[in-house]
Coordinates of N, CA, C and O in Angstrom, one line a residue:
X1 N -31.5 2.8 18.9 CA -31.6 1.4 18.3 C -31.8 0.4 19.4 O -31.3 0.5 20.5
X2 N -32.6 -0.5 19.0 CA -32.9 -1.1 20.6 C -32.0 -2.7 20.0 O -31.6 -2.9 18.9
X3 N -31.8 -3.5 21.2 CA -31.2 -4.8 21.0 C -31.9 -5.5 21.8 O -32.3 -5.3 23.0
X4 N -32.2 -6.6 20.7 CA -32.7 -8.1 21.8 C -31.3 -8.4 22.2 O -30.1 -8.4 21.8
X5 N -32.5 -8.9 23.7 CA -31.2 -9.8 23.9 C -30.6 -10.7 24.0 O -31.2 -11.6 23.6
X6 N -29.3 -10.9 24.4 CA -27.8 -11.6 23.9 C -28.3 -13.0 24.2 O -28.8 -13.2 25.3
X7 N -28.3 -14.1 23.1 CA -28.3 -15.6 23.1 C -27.6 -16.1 23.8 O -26.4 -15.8 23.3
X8 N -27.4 -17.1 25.0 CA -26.4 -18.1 24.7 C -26.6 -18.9 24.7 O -27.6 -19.4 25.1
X9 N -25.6 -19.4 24.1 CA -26.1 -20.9 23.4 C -24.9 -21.8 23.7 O -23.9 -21.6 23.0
X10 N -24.8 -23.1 24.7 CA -23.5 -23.9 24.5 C -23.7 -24.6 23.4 O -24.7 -24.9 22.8
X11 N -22.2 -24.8 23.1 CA -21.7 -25.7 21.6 C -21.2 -27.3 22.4 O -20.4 -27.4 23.3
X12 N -21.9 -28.1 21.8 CA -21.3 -29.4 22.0 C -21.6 -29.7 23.3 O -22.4 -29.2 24.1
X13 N -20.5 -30.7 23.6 CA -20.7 -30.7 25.6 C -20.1 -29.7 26.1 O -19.1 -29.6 26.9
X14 N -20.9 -28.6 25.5 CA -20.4 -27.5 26.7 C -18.7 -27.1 27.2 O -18.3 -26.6 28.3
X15 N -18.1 -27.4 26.0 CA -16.8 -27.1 25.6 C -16.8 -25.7 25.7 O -15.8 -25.2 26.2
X16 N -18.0 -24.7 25.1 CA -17.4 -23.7 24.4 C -18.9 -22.6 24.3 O -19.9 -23.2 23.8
X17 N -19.2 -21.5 24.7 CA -20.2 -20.7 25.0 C -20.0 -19.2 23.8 O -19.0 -18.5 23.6
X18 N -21.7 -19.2 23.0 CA -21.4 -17.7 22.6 C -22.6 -17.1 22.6 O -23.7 -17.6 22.4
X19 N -22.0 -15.6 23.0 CA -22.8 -14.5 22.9 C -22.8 -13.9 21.5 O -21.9 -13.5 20.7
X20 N -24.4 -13.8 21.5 CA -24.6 -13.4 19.3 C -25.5 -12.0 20.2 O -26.3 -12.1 21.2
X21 N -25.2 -11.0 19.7 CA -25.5 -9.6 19.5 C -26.7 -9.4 18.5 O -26.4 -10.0 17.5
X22 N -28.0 -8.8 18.4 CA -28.8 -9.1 17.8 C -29.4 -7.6 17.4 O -30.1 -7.2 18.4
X23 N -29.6 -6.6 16.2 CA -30.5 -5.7 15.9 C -31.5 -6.1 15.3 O -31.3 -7.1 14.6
X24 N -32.9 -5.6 15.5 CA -33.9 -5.7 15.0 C -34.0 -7.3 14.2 O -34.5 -7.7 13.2
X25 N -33.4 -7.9 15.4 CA -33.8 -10.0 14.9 C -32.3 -10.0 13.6 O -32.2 -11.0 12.9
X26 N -31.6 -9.2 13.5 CA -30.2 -9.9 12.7 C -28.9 -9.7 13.5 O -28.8 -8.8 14.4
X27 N -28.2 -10.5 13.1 CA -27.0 -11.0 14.2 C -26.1 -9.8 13.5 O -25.9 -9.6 12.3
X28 N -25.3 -8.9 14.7 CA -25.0 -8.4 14.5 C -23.6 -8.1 14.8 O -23.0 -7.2 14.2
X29 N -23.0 -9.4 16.1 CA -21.7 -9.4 16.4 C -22.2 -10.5 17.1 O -23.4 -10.9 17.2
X30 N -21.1 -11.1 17.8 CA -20.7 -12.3 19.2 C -19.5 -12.4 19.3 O -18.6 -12.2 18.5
X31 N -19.2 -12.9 20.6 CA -18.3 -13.5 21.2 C -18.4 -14.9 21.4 O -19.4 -15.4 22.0
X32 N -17.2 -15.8 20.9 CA -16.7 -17.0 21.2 C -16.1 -17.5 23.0 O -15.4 -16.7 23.6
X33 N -16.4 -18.6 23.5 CA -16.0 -18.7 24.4 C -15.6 -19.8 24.8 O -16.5 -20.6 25.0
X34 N -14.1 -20.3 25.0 CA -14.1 -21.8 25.3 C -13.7 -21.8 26.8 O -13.3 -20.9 27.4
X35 N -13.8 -23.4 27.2 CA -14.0 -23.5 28.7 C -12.9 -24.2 28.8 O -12.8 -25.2 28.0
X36 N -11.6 -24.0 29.9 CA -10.7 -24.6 30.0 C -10.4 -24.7 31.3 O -11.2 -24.3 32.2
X37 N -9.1 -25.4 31.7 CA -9.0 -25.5 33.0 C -7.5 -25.4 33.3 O -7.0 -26.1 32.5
X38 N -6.9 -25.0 33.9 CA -5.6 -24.4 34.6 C -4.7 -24.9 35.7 O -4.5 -24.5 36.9
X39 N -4.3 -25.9 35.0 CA -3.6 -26.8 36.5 C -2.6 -26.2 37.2 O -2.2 -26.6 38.3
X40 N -2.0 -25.2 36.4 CA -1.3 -23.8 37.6 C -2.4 -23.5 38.5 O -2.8 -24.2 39.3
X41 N -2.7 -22.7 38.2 CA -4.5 -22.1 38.7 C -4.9 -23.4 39.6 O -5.2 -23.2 40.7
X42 N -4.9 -24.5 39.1 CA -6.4 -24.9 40.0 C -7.8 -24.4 39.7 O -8.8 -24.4 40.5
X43 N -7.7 -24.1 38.6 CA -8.9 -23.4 38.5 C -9.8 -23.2 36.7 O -9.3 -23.0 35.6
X44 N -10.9 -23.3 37.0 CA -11.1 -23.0 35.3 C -10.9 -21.5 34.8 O -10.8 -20.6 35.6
X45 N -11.0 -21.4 33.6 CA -11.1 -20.3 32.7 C -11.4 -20.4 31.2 O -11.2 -21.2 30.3
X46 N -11.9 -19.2 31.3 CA -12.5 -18.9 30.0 C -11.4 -17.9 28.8 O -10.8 -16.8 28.9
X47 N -11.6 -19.2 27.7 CA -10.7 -18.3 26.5 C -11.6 -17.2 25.7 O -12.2 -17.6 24.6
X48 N -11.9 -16.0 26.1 CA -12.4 -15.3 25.2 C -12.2 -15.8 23.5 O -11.8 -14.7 23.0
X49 N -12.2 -16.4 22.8 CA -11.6 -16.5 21.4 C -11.8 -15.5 20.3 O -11.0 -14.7 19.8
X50 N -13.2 -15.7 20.0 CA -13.3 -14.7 18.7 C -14.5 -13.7 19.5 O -15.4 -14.1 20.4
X51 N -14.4 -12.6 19.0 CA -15.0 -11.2 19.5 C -15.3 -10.6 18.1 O -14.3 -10.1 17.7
X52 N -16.3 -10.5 17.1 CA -16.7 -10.0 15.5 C -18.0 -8.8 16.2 O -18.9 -9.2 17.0
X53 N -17.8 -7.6 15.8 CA -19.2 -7.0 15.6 C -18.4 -6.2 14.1 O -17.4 -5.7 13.8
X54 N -19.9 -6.6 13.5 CA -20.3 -5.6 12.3 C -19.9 -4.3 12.1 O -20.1 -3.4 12.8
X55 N -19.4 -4.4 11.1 CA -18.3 -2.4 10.8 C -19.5 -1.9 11.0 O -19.3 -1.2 12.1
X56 N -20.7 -1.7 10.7 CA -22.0 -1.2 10.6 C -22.8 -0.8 11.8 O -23.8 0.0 11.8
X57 N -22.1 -1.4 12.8 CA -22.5 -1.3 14.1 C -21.4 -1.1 15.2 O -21.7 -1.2 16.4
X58 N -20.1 -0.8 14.8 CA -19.1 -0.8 16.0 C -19.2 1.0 16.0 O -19.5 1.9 15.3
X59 N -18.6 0.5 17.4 CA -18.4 2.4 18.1 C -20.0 2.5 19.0 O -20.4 3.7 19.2
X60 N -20.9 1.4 19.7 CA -21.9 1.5 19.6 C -22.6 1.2 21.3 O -23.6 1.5 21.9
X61 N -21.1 0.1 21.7 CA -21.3 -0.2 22.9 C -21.6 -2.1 23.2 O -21.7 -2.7 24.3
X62 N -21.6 -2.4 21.8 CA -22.0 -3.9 21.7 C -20.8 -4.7 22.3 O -20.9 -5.4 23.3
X63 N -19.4 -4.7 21.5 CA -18.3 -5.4 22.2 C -18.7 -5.2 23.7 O -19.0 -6.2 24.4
X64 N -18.7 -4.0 24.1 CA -18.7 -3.6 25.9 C -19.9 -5.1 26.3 O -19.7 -6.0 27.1
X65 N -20.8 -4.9 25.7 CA -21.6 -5.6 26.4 C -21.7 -7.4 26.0 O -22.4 -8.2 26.7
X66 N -21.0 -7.8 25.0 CA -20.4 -9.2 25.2 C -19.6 -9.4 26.0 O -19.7 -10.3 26.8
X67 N -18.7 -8.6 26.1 CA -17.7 -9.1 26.9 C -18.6 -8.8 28.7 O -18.6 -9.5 29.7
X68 N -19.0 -8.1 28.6 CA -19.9 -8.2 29.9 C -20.7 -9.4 30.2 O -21.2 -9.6 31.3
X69 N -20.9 -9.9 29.4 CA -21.5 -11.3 29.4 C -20.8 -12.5 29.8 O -21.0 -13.4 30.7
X70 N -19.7 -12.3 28.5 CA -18.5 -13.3 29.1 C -18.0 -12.9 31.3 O -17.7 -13.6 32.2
X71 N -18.1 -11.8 31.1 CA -17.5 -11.6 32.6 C -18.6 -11.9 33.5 O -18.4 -12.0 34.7
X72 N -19.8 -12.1 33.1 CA -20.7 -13.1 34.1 C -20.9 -14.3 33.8 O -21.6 -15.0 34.5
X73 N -20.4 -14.7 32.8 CA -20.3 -16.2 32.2 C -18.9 -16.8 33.5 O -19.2 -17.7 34.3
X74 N -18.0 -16.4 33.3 CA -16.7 -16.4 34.2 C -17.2 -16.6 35.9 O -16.7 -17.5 36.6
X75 N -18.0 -15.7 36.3 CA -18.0 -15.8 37.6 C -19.2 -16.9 38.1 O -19.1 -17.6 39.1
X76 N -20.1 -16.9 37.2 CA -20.9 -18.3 37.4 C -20.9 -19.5 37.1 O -21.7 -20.3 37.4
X77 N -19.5 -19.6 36.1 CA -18.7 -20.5 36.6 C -17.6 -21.0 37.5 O -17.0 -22.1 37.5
X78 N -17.4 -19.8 38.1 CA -16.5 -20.0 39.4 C -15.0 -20.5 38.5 O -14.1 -21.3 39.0
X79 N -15.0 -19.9 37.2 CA -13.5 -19.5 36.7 C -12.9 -18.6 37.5 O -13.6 -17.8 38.2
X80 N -11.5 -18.7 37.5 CA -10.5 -17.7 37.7 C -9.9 -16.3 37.0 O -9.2 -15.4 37.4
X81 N -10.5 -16.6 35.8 CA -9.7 -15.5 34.8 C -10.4 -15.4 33.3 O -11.1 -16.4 32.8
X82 N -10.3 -14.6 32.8 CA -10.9 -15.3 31.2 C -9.5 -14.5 30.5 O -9.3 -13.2 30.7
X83 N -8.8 -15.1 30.0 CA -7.9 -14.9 28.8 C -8.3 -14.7 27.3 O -9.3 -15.3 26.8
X84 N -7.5 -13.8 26.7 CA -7.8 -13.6 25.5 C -6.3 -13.4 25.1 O -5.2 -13.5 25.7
X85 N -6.7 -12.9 23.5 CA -5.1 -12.6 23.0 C -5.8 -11.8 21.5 O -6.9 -12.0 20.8
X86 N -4.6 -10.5 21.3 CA -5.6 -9.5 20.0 C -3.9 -9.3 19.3 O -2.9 -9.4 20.0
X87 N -3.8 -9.0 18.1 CA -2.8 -8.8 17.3 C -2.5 -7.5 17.9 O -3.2 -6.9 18.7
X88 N -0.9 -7.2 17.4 CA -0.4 -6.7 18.4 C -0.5 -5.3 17.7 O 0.3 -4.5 18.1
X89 N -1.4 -5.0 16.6 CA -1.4 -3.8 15.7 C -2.8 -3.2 16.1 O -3.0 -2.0 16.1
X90 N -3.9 -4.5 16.5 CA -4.9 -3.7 17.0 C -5.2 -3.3 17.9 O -5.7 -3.8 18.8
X91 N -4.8 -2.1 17.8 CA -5.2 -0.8 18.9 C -6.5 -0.3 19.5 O -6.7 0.2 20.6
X92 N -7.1 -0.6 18.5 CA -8.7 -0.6 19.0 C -9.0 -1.1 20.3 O -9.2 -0.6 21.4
X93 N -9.2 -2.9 19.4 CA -9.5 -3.6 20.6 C -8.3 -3.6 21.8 O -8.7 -3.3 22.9
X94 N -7.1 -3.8 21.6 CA -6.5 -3.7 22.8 C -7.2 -2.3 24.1 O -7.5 -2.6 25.2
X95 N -7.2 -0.5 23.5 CA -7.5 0.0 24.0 C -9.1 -0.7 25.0 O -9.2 -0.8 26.2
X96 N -10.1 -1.0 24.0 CA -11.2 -1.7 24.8 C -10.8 -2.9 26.2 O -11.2 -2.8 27.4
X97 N -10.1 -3.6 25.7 CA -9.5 -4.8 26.8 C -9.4 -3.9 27.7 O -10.3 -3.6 28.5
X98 N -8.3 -3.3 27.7 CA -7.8 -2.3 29.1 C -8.7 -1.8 29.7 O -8.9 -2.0 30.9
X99 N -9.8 -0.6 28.6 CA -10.4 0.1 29.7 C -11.4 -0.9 30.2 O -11.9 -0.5 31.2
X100 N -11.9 -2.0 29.9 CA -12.5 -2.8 30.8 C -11.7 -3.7 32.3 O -12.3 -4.1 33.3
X101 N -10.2 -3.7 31.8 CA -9.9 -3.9 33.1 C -9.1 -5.2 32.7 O -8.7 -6.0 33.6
X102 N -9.0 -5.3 31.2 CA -8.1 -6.5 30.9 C -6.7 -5.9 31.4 O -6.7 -4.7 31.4
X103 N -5.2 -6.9 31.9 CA -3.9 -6.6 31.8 C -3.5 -7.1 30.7 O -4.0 -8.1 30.3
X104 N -2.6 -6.3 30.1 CA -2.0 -6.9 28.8 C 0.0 -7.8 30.0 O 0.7 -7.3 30.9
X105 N 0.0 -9.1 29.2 CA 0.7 -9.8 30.0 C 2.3 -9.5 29.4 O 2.7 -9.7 28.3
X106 N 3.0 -9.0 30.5 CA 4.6 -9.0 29.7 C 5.3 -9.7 30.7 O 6.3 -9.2 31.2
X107 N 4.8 -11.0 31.0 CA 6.1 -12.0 31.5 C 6.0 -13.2 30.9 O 6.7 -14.1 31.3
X108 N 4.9 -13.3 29.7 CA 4.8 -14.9 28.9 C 4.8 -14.0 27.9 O 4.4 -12.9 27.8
X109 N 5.7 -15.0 26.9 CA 5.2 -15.1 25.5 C 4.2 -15.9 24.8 O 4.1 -17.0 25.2
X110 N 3.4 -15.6 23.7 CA 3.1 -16.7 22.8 C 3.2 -17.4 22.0 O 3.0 -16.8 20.9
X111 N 3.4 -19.3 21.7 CA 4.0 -19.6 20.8 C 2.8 -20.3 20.5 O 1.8 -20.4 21.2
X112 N 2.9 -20.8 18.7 CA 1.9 -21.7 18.1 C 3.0 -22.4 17.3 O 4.2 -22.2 17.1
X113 N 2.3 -23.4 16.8 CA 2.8 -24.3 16.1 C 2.0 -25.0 14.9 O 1.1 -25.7 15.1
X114 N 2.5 -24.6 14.0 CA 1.3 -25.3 13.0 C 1.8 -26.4 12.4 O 2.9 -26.5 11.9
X115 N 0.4 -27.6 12.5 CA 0.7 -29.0 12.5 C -0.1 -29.5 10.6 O -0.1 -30.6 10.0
X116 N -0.8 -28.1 10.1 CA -1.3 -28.6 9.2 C -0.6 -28.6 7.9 O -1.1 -29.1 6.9

């Protein structure tokens, strides 16, 4: 199966970057990406946000190669890190994070707060 390839496209002022996944001209996954900055750090980074491929097409190699995007998206912007965060049931993707070389973090927690 061959793949065009990966769009990017910034959103807005360049808040926020994604990779859309494409078979034969239909979209078939992407990765979300927002642009932030880290006043610990000193440094920017990238929130991986949302990561979607198609039931139809997973097991295929596509996630591997968004997120390969995002990790040159990260270094040409002379970020420090790209962060992400996956429920704690999905095993899937967690196993993918890892063997790409994500650490899973056990000295922060995460909190949210819903304002709506």
């Amino acid at each position: 199966m061959k793949y065009r390839d990966y769009l990017k496209e910034r959103l807005g002022n360049g808040e926020a970057t994604v990779f859309i996944a494409y078979s034969d001209n239909e979209p078939v996954g992407f990765v979300l990406n927002y642009h932030t900055f880290s006043s610990v750090s000193l440094a920017r980074v990238i929130v991986l946000n949302d990561l979607f491929i198609c039931a139809s097409h997973r097991q295929q190699g596509i996630a591997n190669k968004l997120i390969g995007n995002v990790i040159e998206l990260a270094k040409c912007t002379n970020s420090a890190r790209i962060d992400l965060g996956t429920a704690i049931d999905n095993y899937t993707a967690q196993a993918l994070y890892e063997k790409i070389g994500f650490i899973k973090d056990t000295e922060y927690f995460s909190y949210s707060l819903s304002v709506a």
